[in-house]
Short mmCIF file of C-alpha atoms in Angstrom, two decimals:
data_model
loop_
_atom_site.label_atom_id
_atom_site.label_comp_id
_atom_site.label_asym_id
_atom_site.label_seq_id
_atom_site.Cartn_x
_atom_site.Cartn_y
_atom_site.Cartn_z
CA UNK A 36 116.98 126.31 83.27
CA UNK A 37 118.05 128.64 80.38
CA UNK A 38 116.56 126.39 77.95
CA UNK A 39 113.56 127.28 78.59
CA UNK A 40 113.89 131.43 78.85
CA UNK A 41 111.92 132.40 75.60
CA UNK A 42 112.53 136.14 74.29
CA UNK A 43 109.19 138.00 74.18
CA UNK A 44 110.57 140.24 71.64
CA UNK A 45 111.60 137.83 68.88
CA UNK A 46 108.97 135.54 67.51
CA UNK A 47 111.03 133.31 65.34
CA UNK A 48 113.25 132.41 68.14
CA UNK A 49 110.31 131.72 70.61
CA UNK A 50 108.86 129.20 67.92
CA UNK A 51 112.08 127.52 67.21
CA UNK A 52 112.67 127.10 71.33
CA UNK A 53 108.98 125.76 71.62
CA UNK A 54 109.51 123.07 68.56
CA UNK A 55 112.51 122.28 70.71
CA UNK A 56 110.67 121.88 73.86
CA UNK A 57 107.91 119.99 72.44
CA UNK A 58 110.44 117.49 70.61
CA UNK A 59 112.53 117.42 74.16
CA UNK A 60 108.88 116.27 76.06
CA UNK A 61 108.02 113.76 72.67
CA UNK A 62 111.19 112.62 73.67
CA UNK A 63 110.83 112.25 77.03
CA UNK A 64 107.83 110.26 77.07
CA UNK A 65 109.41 108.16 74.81
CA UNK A 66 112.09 107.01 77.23
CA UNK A 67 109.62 107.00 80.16
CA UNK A 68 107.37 104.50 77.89
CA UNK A 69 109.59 101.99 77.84
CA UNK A 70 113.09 102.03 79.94
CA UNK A 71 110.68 103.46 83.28
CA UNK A 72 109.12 100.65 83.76
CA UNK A 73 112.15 98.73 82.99
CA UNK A 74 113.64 100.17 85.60
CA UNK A 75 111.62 99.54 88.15
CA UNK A 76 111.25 95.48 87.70
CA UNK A 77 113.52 94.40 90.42
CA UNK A 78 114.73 90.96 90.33
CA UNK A 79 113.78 88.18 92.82
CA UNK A 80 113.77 84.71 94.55
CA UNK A 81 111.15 83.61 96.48
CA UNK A 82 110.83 79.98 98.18
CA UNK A 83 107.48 78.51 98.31
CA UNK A 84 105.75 75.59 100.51
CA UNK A 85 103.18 73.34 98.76
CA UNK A 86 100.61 72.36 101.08
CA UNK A 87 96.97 70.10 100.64
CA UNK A 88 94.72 70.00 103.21
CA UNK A 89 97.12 72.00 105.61
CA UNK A 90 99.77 69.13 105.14
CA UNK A 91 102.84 70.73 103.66
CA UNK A 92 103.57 68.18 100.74
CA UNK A 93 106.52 69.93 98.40
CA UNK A 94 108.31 73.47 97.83
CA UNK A 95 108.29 75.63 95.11
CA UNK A 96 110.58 78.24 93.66
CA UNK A 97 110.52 81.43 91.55
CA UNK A 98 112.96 83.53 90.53
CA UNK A 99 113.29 86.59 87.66
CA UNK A 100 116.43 87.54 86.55
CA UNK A 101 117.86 89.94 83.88
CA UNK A 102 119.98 89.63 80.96
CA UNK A 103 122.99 91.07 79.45
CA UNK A 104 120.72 91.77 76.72
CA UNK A 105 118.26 93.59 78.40
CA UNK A 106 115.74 90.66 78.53
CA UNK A 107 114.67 89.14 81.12
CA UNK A 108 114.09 85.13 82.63
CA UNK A 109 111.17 84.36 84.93
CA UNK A 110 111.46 80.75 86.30
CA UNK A 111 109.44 78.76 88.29
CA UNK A 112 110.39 75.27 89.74
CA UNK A 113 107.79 72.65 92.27
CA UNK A 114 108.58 69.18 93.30
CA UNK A 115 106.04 67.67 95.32
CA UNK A 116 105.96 64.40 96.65
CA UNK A 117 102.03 63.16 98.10
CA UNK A 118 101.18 59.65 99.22
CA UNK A 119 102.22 57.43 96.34
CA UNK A 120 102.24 60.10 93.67
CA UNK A 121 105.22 62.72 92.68
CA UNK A 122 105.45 65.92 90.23
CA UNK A 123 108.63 67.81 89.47
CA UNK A 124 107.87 70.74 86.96
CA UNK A 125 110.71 73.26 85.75
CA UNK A 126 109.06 76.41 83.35
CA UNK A 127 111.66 79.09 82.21
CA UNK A 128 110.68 82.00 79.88
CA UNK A 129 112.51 84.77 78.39
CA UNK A 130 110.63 88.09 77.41
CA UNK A 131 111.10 91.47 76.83
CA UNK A 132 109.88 94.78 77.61
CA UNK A 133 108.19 97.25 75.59
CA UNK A 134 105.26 99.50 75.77
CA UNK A 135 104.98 98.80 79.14
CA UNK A 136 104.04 95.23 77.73
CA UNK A 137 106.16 91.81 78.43
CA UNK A 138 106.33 90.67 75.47
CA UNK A 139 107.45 86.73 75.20
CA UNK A 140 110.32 85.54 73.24
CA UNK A 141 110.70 81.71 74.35
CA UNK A 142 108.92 79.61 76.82
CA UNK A 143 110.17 76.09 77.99
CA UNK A 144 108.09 73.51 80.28
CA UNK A 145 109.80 70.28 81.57
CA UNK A 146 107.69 67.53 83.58
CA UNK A 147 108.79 64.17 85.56
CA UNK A 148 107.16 61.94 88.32
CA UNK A 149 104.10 60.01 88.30
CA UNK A 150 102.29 58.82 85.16
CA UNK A 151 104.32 59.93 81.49
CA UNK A 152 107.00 62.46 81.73
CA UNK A 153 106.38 65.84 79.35
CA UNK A 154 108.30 68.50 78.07
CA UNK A 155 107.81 71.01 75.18
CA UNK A 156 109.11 74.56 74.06
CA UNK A 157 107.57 77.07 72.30
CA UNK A 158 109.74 80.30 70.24
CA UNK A 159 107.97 83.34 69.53
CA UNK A 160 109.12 85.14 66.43
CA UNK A 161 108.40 88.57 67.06
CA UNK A 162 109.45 89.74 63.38
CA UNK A 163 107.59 86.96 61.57
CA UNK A 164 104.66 87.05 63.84
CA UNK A 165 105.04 83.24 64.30
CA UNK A 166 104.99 81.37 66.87
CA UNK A 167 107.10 78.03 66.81
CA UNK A 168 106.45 74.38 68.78
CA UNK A 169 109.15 71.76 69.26
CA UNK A 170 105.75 69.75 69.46
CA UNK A 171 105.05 70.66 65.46
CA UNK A 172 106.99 70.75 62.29
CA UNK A 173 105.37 73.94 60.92
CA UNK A 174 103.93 77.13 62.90
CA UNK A 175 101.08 76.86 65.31
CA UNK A 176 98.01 78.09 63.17
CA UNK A 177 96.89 80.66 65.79
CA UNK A 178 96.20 84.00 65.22
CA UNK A 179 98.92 86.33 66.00
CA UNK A 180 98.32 88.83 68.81
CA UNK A 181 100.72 91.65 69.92
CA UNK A 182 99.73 91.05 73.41
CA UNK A 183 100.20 87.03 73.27
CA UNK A 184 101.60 85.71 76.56
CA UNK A 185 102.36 82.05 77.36
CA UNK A 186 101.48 80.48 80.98
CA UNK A 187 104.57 82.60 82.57
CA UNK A 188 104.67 85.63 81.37
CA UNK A 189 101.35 86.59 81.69
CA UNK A 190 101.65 85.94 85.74
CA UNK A 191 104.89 88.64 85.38
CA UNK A 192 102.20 91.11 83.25
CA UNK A 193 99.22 90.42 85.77
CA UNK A 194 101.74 91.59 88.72
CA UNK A 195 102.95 94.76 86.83
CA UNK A 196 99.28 95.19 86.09
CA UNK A 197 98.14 95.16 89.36
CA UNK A 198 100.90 97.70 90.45
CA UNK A 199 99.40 100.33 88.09
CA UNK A 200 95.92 99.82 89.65
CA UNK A 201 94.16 97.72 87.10
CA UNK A 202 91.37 95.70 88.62
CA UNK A 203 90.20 93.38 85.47
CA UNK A 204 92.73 91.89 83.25
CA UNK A 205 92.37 89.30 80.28
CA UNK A 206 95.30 87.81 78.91
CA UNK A 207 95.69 85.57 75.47
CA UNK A 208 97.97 82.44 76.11
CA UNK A 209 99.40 79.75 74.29
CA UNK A 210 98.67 76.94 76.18
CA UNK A 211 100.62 73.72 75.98
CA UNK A 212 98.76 71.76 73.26
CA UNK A 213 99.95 74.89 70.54
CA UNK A 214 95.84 76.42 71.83
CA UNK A 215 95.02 79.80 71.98
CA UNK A 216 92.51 80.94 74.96
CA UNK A 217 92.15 83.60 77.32
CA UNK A 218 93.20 83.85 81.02
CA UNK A 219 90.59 86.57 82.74
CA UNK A 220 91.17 87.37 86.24
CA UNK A 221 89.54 90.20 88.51
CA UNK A 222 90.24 91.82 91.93
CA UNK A 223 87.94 90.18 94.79
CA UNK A 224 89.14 92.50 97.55
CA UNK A 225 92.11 92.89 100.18
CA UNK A 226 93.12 90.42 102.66
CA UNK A 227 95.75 90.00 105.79
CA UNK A 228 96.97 86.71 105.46
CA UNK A 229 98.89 84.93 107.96
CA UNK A 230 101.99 82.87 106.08
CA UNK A 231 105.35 81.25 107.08
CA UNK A 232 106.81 84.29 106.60
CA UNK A 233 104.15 86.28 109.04
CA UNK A 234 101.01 88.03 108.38
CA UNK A 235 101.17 90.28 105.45
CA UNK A 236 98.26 92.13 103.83
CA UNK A 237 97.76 91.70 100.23
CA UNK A 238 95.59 91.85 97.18
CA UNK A 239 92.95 89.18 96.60
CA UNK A 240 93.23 88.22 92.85
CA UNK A 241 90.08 85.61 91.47
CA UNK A 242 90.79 83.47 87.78
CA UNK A 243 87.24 83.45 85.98
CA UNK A 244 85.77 80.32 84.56
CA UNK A 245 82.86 79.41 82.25
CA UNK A 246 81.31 77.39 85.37
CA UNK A 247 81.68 76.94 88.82
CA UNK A 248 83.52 73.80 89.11
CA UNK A 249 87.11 75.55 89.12
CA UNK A 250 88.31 77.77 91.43
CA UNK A 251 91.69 79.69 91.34
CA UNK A 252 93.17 82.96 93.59
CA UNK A 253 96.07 84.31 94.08
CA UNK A 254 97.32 86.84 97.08
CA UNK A 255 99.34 90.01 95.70
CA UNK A 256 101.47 91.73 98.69
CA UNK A 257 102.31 95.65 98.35
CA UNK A 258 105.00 95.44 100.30
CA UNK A 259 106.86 92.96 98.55
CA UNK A 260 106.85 94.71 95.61
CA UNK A 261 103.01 92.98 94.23
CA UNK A 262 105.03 89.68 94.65
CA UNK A 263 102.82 86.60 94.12
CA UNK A 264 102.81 85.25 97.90
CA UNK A 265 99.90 82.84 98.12
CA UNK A 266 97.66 80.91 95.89
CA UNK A 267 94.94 78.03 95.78
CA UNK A 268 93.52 76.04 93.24
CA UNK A 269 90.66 73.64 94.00
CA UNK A 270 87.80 72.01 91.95
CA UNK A 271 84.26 71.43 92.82
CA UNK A 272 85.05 72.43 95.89
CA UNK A 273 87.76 70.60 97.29
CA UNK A 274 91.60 71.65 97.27
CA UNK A 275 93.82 70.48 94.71
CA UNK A 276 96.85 72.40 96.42
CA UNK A 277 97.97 75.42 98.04
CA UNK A 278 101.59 77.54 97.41
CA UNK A 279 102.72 79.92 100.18
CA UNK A 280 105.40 81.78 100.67
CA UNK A 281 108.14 81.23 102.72
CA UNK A 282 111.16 83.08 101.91
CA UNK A 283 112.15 86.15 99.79
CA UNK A 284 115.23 87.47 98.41
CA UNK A 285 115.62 90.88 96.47
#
């Protein structure tokens, strides 16, 4: 590594070569800031079943995917059929990455089935610290956060989270009235679950509420990559629904 051989004997040389080296390590960390942990988001599909009550009542899909342009999509997709009621949802978002951080870009949510069909979309203008709903003529009167997610991309920053070892997190959304709140989850433990796919041993993640009458967790697995491969939601005690998964394709 000849770069680095510094001449003991000439003093203006060995400060030059250690400006150099400290600009070459500035540098460095620099590039591992930001195109690192780029690098190592590896995109997916995974199939989901829907299930309440142990009956298996729809399927769900997710998939990330990245762009030409270096950003990347995160989609998620249910239809779920139940007795006399149905609910097909389609979310997309497009993000990008910087800082280590997701940062959101545009975030679409589609809804058909029982009762009145929905569907909004929301822009985030990164340069004009705005952020834009088809729901509203003007900007949403929220305050602007750098670290503002909406209701996908702060599951994709809770995973990569998780894989550094965090154990809290707390997340500012943009919900889909045009509200800002925050999304605060903790780590409740590991767990070997048994799923379609076979038992698999994971990391038990727990939503926190104001009260007791909500509950929401979701099952991390290490071997898939911190993939998202179970999760419940109930209220007061009884399940709403449960998502498992079922299939998974790097």
């Amino acid at each position: 590594m000849p770069f680095l051989t510094i001449n003991p004997f000439h003093r203006k040389a060995r400060t030059s070569q250690n400006k150099n080296i400290s600009a070459w390590f500035i540098a460095l960390s620099a590039i591992f800031s930001t195109s690192v942990f780029a690098d190592t988001i590896t995109p997916y599909r995974a199939e989901y079943e829907v299930s309440r009550k142990g009956s298996v009542q729809g399927s769900a899909l997710r998939e990330l995917t990245k762009s030409a342009d270096n950003t990347y999509i995160l989609t998620y997709q249910s239809d779920i059929e139940w007795m006399i009621f149905s609910d097909e949802r389609n979310e997309r978002a497009k993000f990008k990455i910087s800082n280590n951080q997701a940062i959101p870009l545009e975030y679409a949510m589609s809804r058909t089935g029982t009762g009145p069909d929905k569907q909004y979309n929301l822009v985030f203008d990164q340069n004009k610290k705005q952020i834009f709903s088809s729901k509203k003529k003007h900007p949403l009167k929220v305050d602007w956060k750098a670290d503002q997610k909406d209701l996908l991309t702060y599951q994709f920053q809770l995973r990569q989270d998780l894989k550094a070892g965090k154990t809290s997190f707390s997340y500012p959304i943009i919900d889909k009235n045009g509200n800002q709140r925050n999304y605060d989850f903790e780590v409740d433990g590991k767990e070997t679950i048994t799923l379609p796919i076979g038992n698999v041993e994971t990391i038990r993640v727990k939503r926190l509420y104001d009260n007791n009458k909500r509950q929401a967790t979701a099952w991390f697995a290490p071997e898939y990559d911190y993939l998202l491969v179970k999760m419940y939601k109930g209220k007061e005690g009884i399940e709403q629904f449960q998502v498992q998964l079922k299939q998974y394709d790097k």
